[in-house]
Amino acid sequence: MFLKSIKLFAITLVTIMLTCVYQMPVNAEVNVINVVVNGKHLSFDVNPQVINGHTFVPLRAIFEALGAEVNWDTSTQTVTGTKEDKTVVLQINNETAIANGKTVKLDAPATVFEGRTLVPVRFIAEALGIEVKWEAGTSTVIVGSNELADADYYYFVYNGDKVSNDDLNAIKEYVNKFNKTNIILVDVGGIKDAIGVYSKLKVDFASHKGKLQGVQIFGTSEDVPAFNYSSKMSFVQPNRDLSKFDRVSGEDIILTDYFYSNLKNSESELRKEVSAYSIFDEKSVKIDITPLWKVARLPLSRGEISSYFVKFDEYTNQLSKQGTVPVVSFSSPTFGDVPQWSDEALDFRSLQNENRLKYQKDDYGYVVERLGKEFKFIKNYRLYGNQKGDIKVGTNVLGDYSAANITKENGTGIVDFVFNGYGEFKRTVAKVTERGQDKAPLESFSQEEVS
């Protein structure tokens, strides 16, 4: 039971740790600039552009966000914006503009990009008497009041050097659906490790009074770095003095985004070897591991993100027509509650050992059936299971656990598949080293396979 407890503890801890948002120069690498007007992030159907060092945005969106009336003269390709007693006039490709009756020389004229008329946001805002600021840390143009600090928000993180134009447009279309919350797109291109990404988010996080609702990451861990987490843990023998008996097992490094769920930790502490052992036992790493918001990652590379969202839209459209999603369970039981230490367990795999049959208790179809019939958690489900050999499911099923049945179900529409089966089974025995009162250095932990 001791080894079984160790396994359960290790799996539980790892699960806890792991389960646990515009600059795009013309003819340059993909990047994103955020535009905030009076505390509200603006979304555009065409990305803001940087021309001659100035940020250009679609004219109607910025004028309306500033509370100005817009008039477009197609014959002269001239736009006029009016707010109270202030007026600004720009003409496509004209390097001069009129601001409140005065002619002004522009560093770059209004232009047409991807079918939209783009205008210089700073010139427009200041001509209408509104202050403009630039926040370099998050590539954000702040127009008017910066009351954004009091609003709830999300971070959407990506690497501008590792996404295509189509990828970025797909991300933008997706975030535009969050029309009731503030979205901050953060480009982490050029940042080489997770601590650098963490620091960038942490600096912006400190400027907000509103609540951070979550962090969505686009890209693999090579694009947007993840943290290294060591699987090293300390265990104790049951009913023993903690100071006398313990061991350290595992040195594997796991990549995790978990630490992005709390931006109140010290970067210097996160640079140490972070593990459950170093946090709770040695106390050599002083960090708060309490998650304060959700973190999710779409681990796709350049060119894959846009195609994913095409399929995502197809999925949501089909789901809206289909209504419910059935649960389809395929169960292949092997061995359930296997004795860990008795002699009886050593030969349980033998076909001649009748004792093994009583340990076949992992028919997941039985669980699904109870969730549906008894607990009413699942309204629509279908069960399949292994019907060959002497290791069969005990639940009444529609058919065998076969490739043909899986293919058939996959063609019926959107389904939630549940596949159950252990695969190859290996049993191990733990060796525990007694340290004694003097707390001698920890010995290595080894495992022996039992055939």
CSV table of C-alpha atoms in Angstrom, one decimal:
chain,number,residue,atom,x,y,z
A,1,MET,CA,0.0,0.0,0.0
A,2,PHE,CA,3.0,2.3,0.6
A,3,LEU,CA,4.0,2.2,-3.1
A,4,LYS,CA,0.5,2.7,-4.2
A,5,SER,CA,0.2,5.8,-1.9
A,6,ILE,CA,3.4,7.1,-3.3
A,7,LYS,CA,2.1,6.8,-6.9
A,8,LEU,CA,-1.2,8.4,-6.0
A,9,PHE,CA,0.5,11.3,-4.3
A,10,ALA,CA,2.9,11.8,-7.2
A,11,ILE,CA,0.2,11.8,-9.8
A,12,THR,CA,-2.0,14.1,-7.7
A,13,LEU,CA,0.8,16.7,-7.2
A,14,VAL,CA,1.9,16.7,-10.8
A,15,THR,CA,-1.8,17.1,-11.8
A,16,ILE,CA,-2.2,20.1,-9.5
A,17,MET,CA,0.9,21.7,-10.8
A,18,LEU,CA,0.2,21.2,-14.5
A,19,THR,CA,-3.6,21.6,-14.7
A,20,CYS,CA,-3.8,24.2,-13.8
A,21,VAL,CA,-3.3,38.9,-24.5
A,22,TYR,CA,-0.4,45.8,-31.7
A,23,GLN,CA,2.5,46.5,-33.7
A,24,MET,CA,2.6,45.0,-37.2
A,25,PRO,CA,4.8,47.1,-39.4
A,26,VAL,CA,4.2,47.0,-43.1
A,27,ASN,CA,6.4,44.4,-44.7
A,28,ALA,CA,7.9,43.5,-41.4
A,29,GLU,CA,7.6,40.8,-38.8
A,30,VAL,CA,4.2,40.2,-37.3
A,31,ASN,CA,3.5,42.2,-34.1
A,32,VAL,CA,0.6,43.7,-32.4
A,33,ILE,CA,-0.2,47.2,-31.0
A,34,ASN,CA,-2.9,47.6,-28.4
A,35,VAL,CA,-5.1,50.7,-28.6
A,36,VAL,CA,-7.0,51.8,-25.5
A,37,VAL,CA,-9.5,54.7,-25.6
A,38,ASN,CA,-10.8,55.9,-22.2
A,39,GLY,CA,-10.0,52.5,-20.6
A,40,LYS,CA,-11.5,50.3,-23.3
A,41,HIS,CA,-9.4,48.1,-25.6
A,42,LEU,CA,-10.3,48.7,-29.2
A,43,SER,CA,-10.6,45.8,-31.7
A,44,PHE,CA,-10.2,46.4,-35.4
A,45,ASP,CA,-11.0,44.4,-38.5
A,46,VAL,CA,-7.6,45.5,-39.9
A,47,ASN,CA,-4.5,45.5,-37.6
A,48,PRO,CA,-3.0,48.9,-36.6
A,49,GLN,CA,0.1,49.7,-38.7
A,50,VAL,CA,3.3,51.6,-37.9
A,51,ILE,CA,4.2,54.0,-40.7
A,52,ASN,CA,7.2,56.3,-40.3
A,53,GLY,CA,7.1,55.7,-36.5
A,54,HIS,CA,3.4,56.6,-36.1
A,55,THR,CA,0.5,54.2,-35.4
A,56,PHE,CA,-2.3,54.2,-37.9
A,57,VAL,CA,-5.7,52.7,-37.2
A,58,PRO,CA,-9.0,52.3,-39.2
A,59,LEU,CA,-10.6,55.8,-39.3
A,60,ARG,CA,-14.2,55.0,-38.4
A,61,ALA,CA,-13.3,52.9,-35.4
A,62,ILE,CA,-11.1,55.5,-33.9
A,63,PHE,CA,-13.4,58.5,-34.6
A,64,GLU,CA,-16.4,56.7,-33.1
A,65,ALA,CA,-14.4,55.6,-30.1
A,66,LEU,CA,-13.4,59.2,-29.5
A,67,GLY,CA,-17.1,60.3,-29.7
A,68,ALA,CA,-16.6,62.2,-33.0
A,69,GLU,CA,-19.0,62.3,-35.9
A,70,VAL,CA,-17.5,60.9,-39.1
A,71,ASN,CA,-18.2,62.1,-42.7
A,72,TRP,CA,-16.6,60.4,-45.7
A,73,ASP,CA,-16.5,62.1,-49.1
A,74,THR,CA,-15.9,59.3,-51.7
A,75,SER,CA,-15.3,61.7,-54.6
A,76,THR,CA,-12.4,63.4,-52.9
A,77,GLN,CA,-11.4,60.6,-50.6
A,78,THR,CA,-11.6,62.9,-47.6
A,79,VAL,CA,-12.7,62.2,-44.1
A,80,THR,CA,-14.0,64.8,-41.7
A,81,GLY,CA,-14.3,64.2,-37.9
A,82,THR,CA,-16.2,66.6,-35.7
A,83,LYS,CA,-16.5,66.6,-31.9
A,84,GLU,CA,-18.1,69.6,-30.3
A,85,ASP,CA,-16.2,72.7,-31.5
A,86,LYS,CA,-13.2,70.7,-32.9
A,87,THR,CA,-12.8,69.5,-36.5
A,88,VAL,CA,-10.1,67.5,-38.2
A,89,VAL,CA,-9.9,66.9,-42.0
A,90,LEU,CA,-7.7,64.3,-43.8
A,91,GLN,CA,-7.4,63.2,-47.4
A,92,ILE,CA,-6.0,59.9,-48.6
A,93,ASN,CA,-2.3,60.2,-49.6
A,94,ASN,CA,-2.3,64.0,-48.7
A,95,GLU,CA,0.6,64.9,-46.5
A,96,THR,CA,-1.2,67.9,-45.1
A,97,ALA,CA,-4.3,67.9,-42.9
A,98,ILE,CA,-6.6,70.5,-41.4
A,99,ALA,CA,-7.0,70.6,-37.6
A,100,ASN,CA,-9.4,73.2,-36.2
A,101,GLY,CA,-8.9,75.4,-39.3
A,102,LYS,CA,-5.1,75.2,-39.3
A,103,THR,CA,-3.1,73.3,-42.0
A,104,VAL,CA,-0.8,70.8,-40.5
A,105,LYS,CA,2.1,68.9,-42.1
A,106,LEU,CA,1.9,65.1,-41.5
A,107,ASP,CA,4.8,62.7,-41.1
A,108,ALA,CA,2.8,60.2,-43.1
A,109,PRO,CA,-0.6,60.7,-44.8
A,110,ALA,CA,-3.8,58.8,-44.4
A,111,THR,CA,-3.6,55.6,-46.5
A,112,VAL,CA,-5.6,52.6,-47.6
A,113,PHE,CA,-4.6,49.2,-46.3
A,114,GLU,CA,-6.5,45.9,-46.9
A,115,GLY,CA,-9.5,47.9,-48.0
A,116,ARG,CA,-9.6,50.1,-45.0
A,117,THR,CA,-8.7,53.8,-44.6
A,118,LEU,CA,-6.0,54.2,-41.9
A,119,VAL,CA,-5.4,57.5,-40.1
A,120,PRO,CA,-2.7,58.5,-37.5
A,121,VAL,CA,-4.2,57.9,-34.1
A,122,ARG,CA,-2.1,60.5,-32.3
A,123,PHE,CA,-2.8,63.3,-34.7
A,124,ILE,CA,-6.6,62.6,-34.6
A,125,ALA,CA,-6.8,62.4,-30.9
A,126,GLU,CA,-4.7,65.5,-30.2
A,127,ALA,CA,-6.6,67.5,-32.8
A,128,LEU,CA,-9.8,66.7,-30.9
A,129,GLY,CA,-8.1,67.8,-27.6
A,130,ILE,CA,-7.5,64.3,-26.2
A,131,GLU,CA,-4.2,63.3,-24.6
A,132,VAL,CA,-2.2,60.4,-26.1
A,133,LYS,CA,0.4,58.2,-24.3
A,134,TRP,CA,2.6,55.3,-25.4
A,135,GLU,CA,3.2,52.4,-23.1
A,136,ALA,CA,6.3,50.6,-24.5
A,137,GLY,CA,6.1,47.6,-22.2
A,138,THR,CA,2.9,46.3,-23.7
A,139,SER,CA,3.0,48.2,-27.1
A,140,THR,CA,-0.1,50.1,-26.1
A,141,VAL,CA,-1.4,53.5,-27.3
A,142,ILE,CA,-3.4,55.0,-24.5
A,143,VAL,CA,-5.9,57.6,-25.6
A,144,GLY,CA,-7.7,59.7,-23.0
A,145,SER,CA,-8.3,58.4,-19.5
A,146,ASN,CA,-6.4,55.3,-18.5
A,147,GLU,CA,-9.3,53.9,-16.4
A,148,LEU,CA,-8.3,50.5,-17.8
A,149,ALA,CA,-6.5,50.0,-14.5
A,150,ASP,CA,-9.8,49.5,-12.8
A,151,ALA,CA,-11.3,47.1,-15.3
A,152,ASP,CA,-11.0,43.3,-15.4
A,153,TYR,CA,-8.9,41.9,-18.2
A,154,TYR,CA,-7.2,38.9,-19.9
A,155,TYR,CA,-3.7,38.5,-21.3
A,156,PHE,CA,-3.4,36.8,-24.7
A,157,VAL,CA,0.3,36.0,-25.2
A,158,TYR,CA,2.0,35.1,-28.4
A,159,ASN,CA,5.4,35.4,-30.1
A,160,GLY,CA,5.3,37.8,-33.0
A,161,ASP,CA,8.4,36.2,-34.5
A,162,LYS,CA,6.8,32.8,-34.6
A,163,VAL,CA,3.3,33.4,-36.1
A,164,SER,CA,2.2,34.1,-39.6
A,165,ASN,CA,-0.1,37.0,-40.7
A,166,ASP,CA,-2.9,34.5,-41.0
A,167,ASP,CA,-2.2,33.2,-37.5
A,168,LEU,CA,-2.3,36.7,-36.1
A,169,ASN,CA,-5.5,37.5,-37.9
A,170,ALA,CA,-7.1,34.3,-36.6
A,171,ILE,CA,-6.0,35.2,-33.0
A,172,LYS,CA,-7.5,38.7,-33.5
A,173,GLU,CA,-10.8,37.4,-34.8
A,174,TYR,CA,-11.0,35.1,-31.8
A,175,VAL,CA,-10.2,37.8,-29.2
A,176,ASN,CA,-12.8,40.1,-30.8
A,177,LYS,CA,-15.4,37.7,-29.6
A,178,PHE,CA,-14.6,38.8,-26.0
A,179,ASN,CA,-16.6,42.0,-26.4
A,180,LYS,CA,-17.5,42.3,-22.7
A,181,THR,CA,-14.0,42.3,-21.3
A,182,ASN,CA,-10.7,44.0,-21.9
A,183,ILE,CA,-8.1,42.0,-23.9
A,184,ILE,CA,-4.4,42.8,-23.7
A,185,LEU,CA,-2.3,41.2,-26.4
A,186,VAL,CA,1.3,40.7,-25.3
A,187,ASP,CA,4.0,40.0,-27.9
A,188,VAL,CA,6.9,38.1,-26.2
A,189,GLY,CA,9.0,37.9,-29.4
A,190,GLY,CA,12.8,38.0,-28.6
A,191,ILE,CA,12.3,36.8,-25.0
A,192,LYS,CA,14.3,33.7,-24.4
A,193,ASP,CA,12.9,32.1,-21.2
A,194,ALA,CA,9.8,31.9,-19.1
A,195,ILE,CA,11.3,34.2,-16.5
A,196,GLY,CA,11.5,37.0,-19.1
A,197,VAL,CA,7.9,36.4,-20.1
A,198,TYR,CA,6.9,36.4,-16.5
A,199,SER,CA,8.7,39.7,-15.9
A,200,LYS,CA,7.0,41.4,-18.8
A,201,LEU,CA,3.5,40.3,-17.6
A,202,LYS,CA,4.4,41.2,-14.0
A,203,VAL,CA,5.3,44.8,-14.9
A,204,ASP,CA,2.0,45.3,-16.7
A,205,PHE,CA,0.1,43.5,-14.0
A,206,ALA,CA,1.3,46.0,-11.4
A,207,SER,CA,-0.2,48.8,-13.3
A,208,HIS,CA,-3.8,47.4,-13.1
A,209,LYS,CA,-6.3,47.7,-10.3
A,210,GLY,CA,-8.8,45.5,-12.1
A,211,LYS,CA,-8.8,41.7,-11.7
A,212,LEU,CA,-6.8,39.5,-14.1
A,213,GLN,CA,-9.2,36.8,-15.3
A,214,GLY,CA,-6.8,34.6,-17.1
A,215,VAL,CA,-3.8,34.1,-19.4
A,216,GLN,CA,-4.1,32.5,-22.8
A,217,ILE,CA,-0.9,31.5,-24.5
A,218,PHE,CA,-0.6,30.8,-28.3
A,219,GLY,CA,2.3,28.7,-29.4
A,220,THR,CA,4.5,25.8,-28.3
A,221,SER,CA,6.9,26.1,-25.4
A,222,GLU,CA,9.6,26.8,-28.0
A,223,ASP,CA,7.6,29.9,-29.1
A,224,VAL,CA,6.4,31.1,-25.7
A,225,PRO,CA,8.7,29.6,-23.1
A,226,ALA,CA,7.3,27.4,-20.3
A,227,PHE,CA,8.8,27.0,-16.8
A,228,ASN,CA,10.9,24.0,-15.7
A,229,TYR,CA,9.5,22.1,-12.8
A,230,SER,CA,11.5,19.3,-11.2
A,231,SER,CA,9.6,16.1,-10.2
A,232,LYS,CA,11.9,15.6,-7.2
A,233,MET,CA,9.8,14.9,-4.1
A,234,SER,CA,10.3,13.8,-0.6
A,235,PHE,CA,8.3,10.9,0.9
A,236,VAL,CA,8.1,9.3,4.3
A,237,GLN,CA,7.3,5.8,5.5
A,238,PRO,CA,3.8,5.5,7.0
A,239,ASN,CA,3.8,5.7,10.9
A,240,ARG,CA,7.4,6.9,11.0
A,241,ASP,CA,9.1,9.9,12.5
A,242,LEU,CA,9.5,12.5,9.8
A,243,SER,CA,13.0,13.3,10.9
A,244,LYS,CA,14.2,9.7,10.7
A,245,PHE,CA,12.8,8.2,7.5
A,246,ASP,CA,12.5,9.9,4.1
A,247,ARG,CA,13.8,9.6,0.6
A,248,VAL,CA,14.0,11.8,-2.5
A,249,SER,CA,12.8,10.3,-5.8
A,250,GLY,CA,12.9,11.6,-9.3
A,251,GLU,CA,14.9,14.2,-11.1
A,252,ASP,CA,12.8,14.6,-14.2
A,253,ILE,CA,12.1,18.1,-15.6
A,254,ILE,CA,8.5,18.9,-16.5
A,255,LEU,CA,7.5,21.9,-18.6
A,256,THR,CA,4.6,23.8,-17.1
A,257,ASP,CA,2.7,27.1,-17.4
A,258,TYR,CA,1.4,26.8,-13.9
A,259,PHE,CA,3.5,29.6,-12.5
A,260,TYR,CA,1.9,32.1,-14.9
A,261,SER,CA,-1.2,31.8,-12.7
A,262,ASN,CA,0.4,34.0,-10.0
A,263,LEU,CA,2.4,37.1,-10.9
A,264,LYS,CA,3.4,38.0,-7.3
A,265,ASN,CA,6.5,35.9,-7.1
A,266,SER,CA,10.1,36.9,-7.2
A,267,GLU,CA,11.9,36.1,-10.5
A,268,SER,CA,15.1,35.2,-8.6
A,269,GLU,CA,13.1,32.5,-6.7
A,270,LEU,CA,11.6,31.1,-9.8
A,271,ARG,CA,15.1,30.8,-11.3
A,272,LYS,CA,16.0,28.2,-8.7
A,273,GLU,CA,15.3,24.5,-9.0
A,274,VAL,CA,11.6,24.5,-8.3
A,275,SER,CA,10.0,21.3,-7.0
A,276,ALA,CA,7.6,20.2,-4.4
A,277,TYR,CA,10.7,19.1,-2.4
A,278,SER,CA,12.4,22.5,-2.6
A,279,ILE,CA,9.2,24.4,-1.7
A,280,PHE,CA,7.8,22.2,1.1
A,281,ASP,CA,10.7,20.2,2.6
A,282,GLU,CA,13.9,22.1,2.1
A,283,LYS,CA,12.1,25.4,1.9
A,284,SER,CA,14.9,26.6,-0.3
A,285,VAL,CA,12.5,28.1,-2.8
A,286,LYS,CA,10.1,30.7,-1.4
A,287,ILE,CA,7.2,31.2,-3.8
A,288,ASP,CA,3.4,31.3,-3.6
A,289,ILE,CA,2.0,28.5,-5.7
A,290,THR,CA,-1.7,29.5,-5.1
A,291,PRO,CA,-3.3,29.9,-8.6
A,292,LEU,CA,-5.0,33.3,-8.9
A,293,TRP,CA,-6.5,32.8,-12.4
A,294,LYS,CA,-6.6,30.2,-15.1
A,295,VAL,CA,-3.8,29.6,-17.6
A,296,ALA,CA,-4.3,27.9,-20.9
A,297,ARG,CA,-2.0,27.2,-23.9
A,298,LEU,CA,-2.8,26.4,-27.6
A,299,PRO,CA,0.5,24.5,-28.4
A,300,LEU,CA,0.6,25.1,-32.1
A,301,SER,CA,3.4,26.5,-34.3
A,302,ARG,CA,3.5,29.0,-37.2
A,303,GLY,CA,0.8,28.3,-39.8
A,304,GLU,CA,-1.1,25.9,-37.5
A,305,ILE,CA,-3.0,28.4,-35.4
A,306,SER,CA,-5.1,29.9,-38.3
A,307,SER,CA,-6.0,26.4,-39.6
A,308,TYR,CA,-7.0,25.4,-36.0
A,309,PHE,CA,-9.4,28.3,-35.7
A,310,VAL,CA,-11.0,27.3,-39.1
A,311,LYS,CA,-11.7,23.9,-37.6
A,312,PHE,CA,-12.8,25.5,-34.3
A,313,ASP,CA,-15.4,27.6,-36.1
A,314,GLU,CA,-16.6,24.5,-38.0
A,315,TYR,CA,-16.8,22.7,-34.7
A,316,THR,CA,-18.8,25.4,-32.9
A,317,ASN,CA,-21.2,25.8,-35.9
A,318,GLN,CA,-21.8,22.0,-36.0
A,319,LEU,CA,-22.2,21.9,-32.3
A,320,SER,CA,-24.9,24.6,-32.4
A,321,LYS,CA,-26.8,22.5,-34.9
A,322,GLN,CA,-26.2,19.2,-33.2
A,323,GLY,CA,-27.2,20.4,-29.7
A,324,THR,CA,-25.8,17.8,-27.4
A,325,VAL,CA,-22.5,15.9,-27.5
A,326,PRO,CA,-22.8,12.1,-26.7
A,327,VAL,CA,-20.2,10.4,-24.6
A,328,VAL,CA,-18.8,7.3,-26.3
A,329,SER,CA,-16.9,5.0,-24.0
A,330,PHE,CA,-14.5,2.2,-25.2
A,331,SER,CA,-13.3,0.1,-22.3
A,332,SER,CA,-10.6,-2.6,-22.2
A,333,PRO,CA,-10.2,-3.7,-18.6
A,334,THR,CA,-7.0,-5.3,-17.5
A,335,PHE,CA,-6.3,-5.2,-13.8
A,336,GLY,CA,-7.8,-3.1,-11.1
A,337,ASP,CA,-7.1,-3.4,-7.4
A,338,VAL,CA,-4.0,-5.5,-7.7
A,339,PRO,CA,-2.2,-6.5,-4.4
A,340,GLN,CA,1.0,-4.6,-4.0
A,341,TRP,CA,3.0,-6.6,-1.5
A,342,SER,CA,1.5,-10.1,-1.2
A,343,ASP,CA,3.0,-13.2,-2.8
A,344,GLU,CA,-0.4,-13.6,-4.5
A,345,ALA,CA,0.4,-10.5,-6.6
A,346,LEU,CA,3.6,-11.8,-8.2
A,347,ASP,CA,1.9,-14.2,-10.6
A,348,PHE,CA,-1.4,-12.4,-11.2
A,349,ARG,CA,-0.6,-12.0,-14.9
A,350,SER,CA,-0.4,-15.7,-15.5
A,351,LEU,CA,-3.3,-17.1,-17.5
A,352,GLN,CA,-3.3,-20.1,-15.2
A,353,ASN,CA,-3.9,-17.9,-12.1
A,354,GLU,CA,-7.6,-17.7,-11.4
A,355,ASN,CA,-7.0,-15.0,-8.7
A,356,ARG,CA,-6.4,-12.4,-11.4
A,357,LEU,CA,-10.0,-12.4,-12.5
A,358,LYS,CA,-11.2,-10.8,-9.3
A,359,TYR,CA,-9.0,-7.8,-9.9
A,360,GLN,CA,-10.6,-6.9,-13.2
A,361,LYS,CA,-12.6,-3.9,-11.9
A,362,ASP,CA,-11.6,-1.1,-14.2
A,363,ASP,CA,-14.5,-1.3,-16.7
A,364,TYR,CA,-15.0,2.4,-17.3
A,365,GLY,CA,-18.2,1.7,-19.2
A,366,TYR,CA,-19.7,0.8,-15.8
A,367,VAL,CA,-18.8,4.3,-14.5
A,368,VAL,CA,-20.4,6.0,-17.5
A,369,GLU,CA,-23.5,3.9,-17.2
A,370,ARG,CA,-23.9,4.9,-13.5
A,371,LEU,CA,-23.3,8.6,-14.3
A,372,GLY,CA,-26.1,8.4,-16.8
A,373,LYS,CA,-28.7,6.1,-15.3
A,374,GLU,CA,-28.1,6.6,-11.6
A,375,PHE,CA,-26.7,10.2,-11.2
A,376,LYS,CA,-28.2,11.7,-14.4
A,377,PHE,CA,-25.0,13.5,-15.1
A,378,ILE,CA,-24.8,12.2,-18.7
A,379,LYS,CA,-27.9,12.3,-20.9
A,380,ASN,CA,-26.5,10.7,-24.1
A,381,TYR,CA,-23.9,8.0,-24.0
A,382,ARG,CA,-22.9,4.8,-25.9
A,383,LEU,CA,-20.8,2.0,-24.6
A,384,TYR,CA,-18.3,-0.3,-26.3
A,385,GLY,CA,-15.9,-2.8,-24.7
A,386,ASN,CA,-13.6,-5.7,-25.1
A,387,GLN,CA,-15.6,-8.8,-26.0
A,388,LYS,CA,-12.6,-11.1,-27.0
A,389,GLY,CA,-10.5,-13.4,-24.8
A,390,ASP,CA,-11.1,-14.0,-21.1
A,391,ILE,CA,-10.7,-10.3,-20.1
A,392,LYS,CA,-14.1,-8.9,-21.0
A,393,VAL,CA,-16.1,-5.9,-19.8
A,394,GLY,CA,-18.9,-6.6,-17.4
A,395,THR,CA,-21.2,-3.9,-18.8
A,396,ASN,CA,-23.7,-4.5,-21.6
A,397,VAL,CA,-22.2,-2.9,-24.6
A,398,LEU,CA,-23.1,-2.1,-28.2
A,399,GLY,CA,-20.1,-3.8,-29.7
A,400,ASP,CA,-16.4,-4.7,-29.4
A,401,TYR,CA,-13.5,-2.4,-28.7
A,402,SER,CA,-12.4,-2.3,-32.3
A,403,ALA,CA,-10.9,0.1,-34.9
A,404,ALA,CA,-14.0,-0.3,-37.0
A,405,ASN,CA,-16.4,0.8,-34.2
A,406,ILE,CA,-14.2,3.7,-33.3
A,407,THR,CA,-14.1,4.8,-37.0
A,408,LYS,CA,-17.9,4.4,-37.2
A,409,GLU,CA,-18.5,6.6,-34.1
A,410,ASN,CA,-16.0,9.2,-35.3
A,411,GLY,CA,-18.1,9.7,-38.4
A,412,THR,CA,-21.4,10.3,-36.5
A,413,GLY,CA,-20.5,13.9,-35.6
A,414,ILE,CA,-19.1,15.6,-32.5
A,415,VAL,CA,-18.6,13.1,-29.7
A,416,ASP,CA,-16.6,12.9,-26.5
A,417,PHE,CA,-14.5,9.8,-26.6
A,418,VAL,CA,-13.4,8.0,-23.4
A,419,PHE,CA,-10.8,5.3,-24.0
A,420,ASN,CA,-9.9,3.0,-21.0
A,421,GLY,CA,-7.1,0.6,-20.8
A,422,TYR,CA,-3.7,0.2,-19.0
A,423,GLY,CA,-1.6,-1.2,-21.8
A,424,GLU,CA,1.6,-3.0,-20.7
A,425,PHE,CA,1.8,-3.4,-17.0
A,426,LYS,CA,5.0,-3.4,-14.9
A,427,ARG,CA,5.1,-3.7,-11.2
A,428,THR,CA,8.0,-2.2,-9.1
A,429,VAL,CA,9.2,-2.4,-5.6
A,430,ALA,CA,10.5,0.6,-3.7
A,431,LYS,CA,13.7,0.6,-1.7
A,432,VAL,CA,13.6,3.1,1.2
A,433,THR,CA,16.8,4.2,2.9
A,434,GLU,CA,16.8,4.9,6.6
A,435,ARG,CA,18.6,8.1,7.5
A,436,GLY,CA,18.6,7.9,11.3
A,437,GLN,CA,18.7,10.7,13.8
A,438,ASP,CA,21.8,12.3,12.4
A,439,LYS,CA,20.1,12.9,9.1
A,440,ALA,CA,22.8,11.5,6.9
A,441,PRO,CA,22.9,12.6,3.2
A,442,LEU,CA,20.0,11.1,1.2
A,443,GLU,CA,20.7,7.9,-0.7
A,444,SER,CA,19.5,7.4,-4.2
A,445,PHE,CA,16.1,5.8,-4.7
A,446,SER,CA,15.9,2.8,-7.0
A,447,GLN,CA,13.1,0.6,-8.4
A,448,GLU,CA,13.3,-3.1,-9.3
A,449,GLU,CA,11.0,-4.6,-11.9
A,450,VAL,CA,9.1,-7.7,-10.8
A,451,SER,CA,8.5,-10.2,-13.5
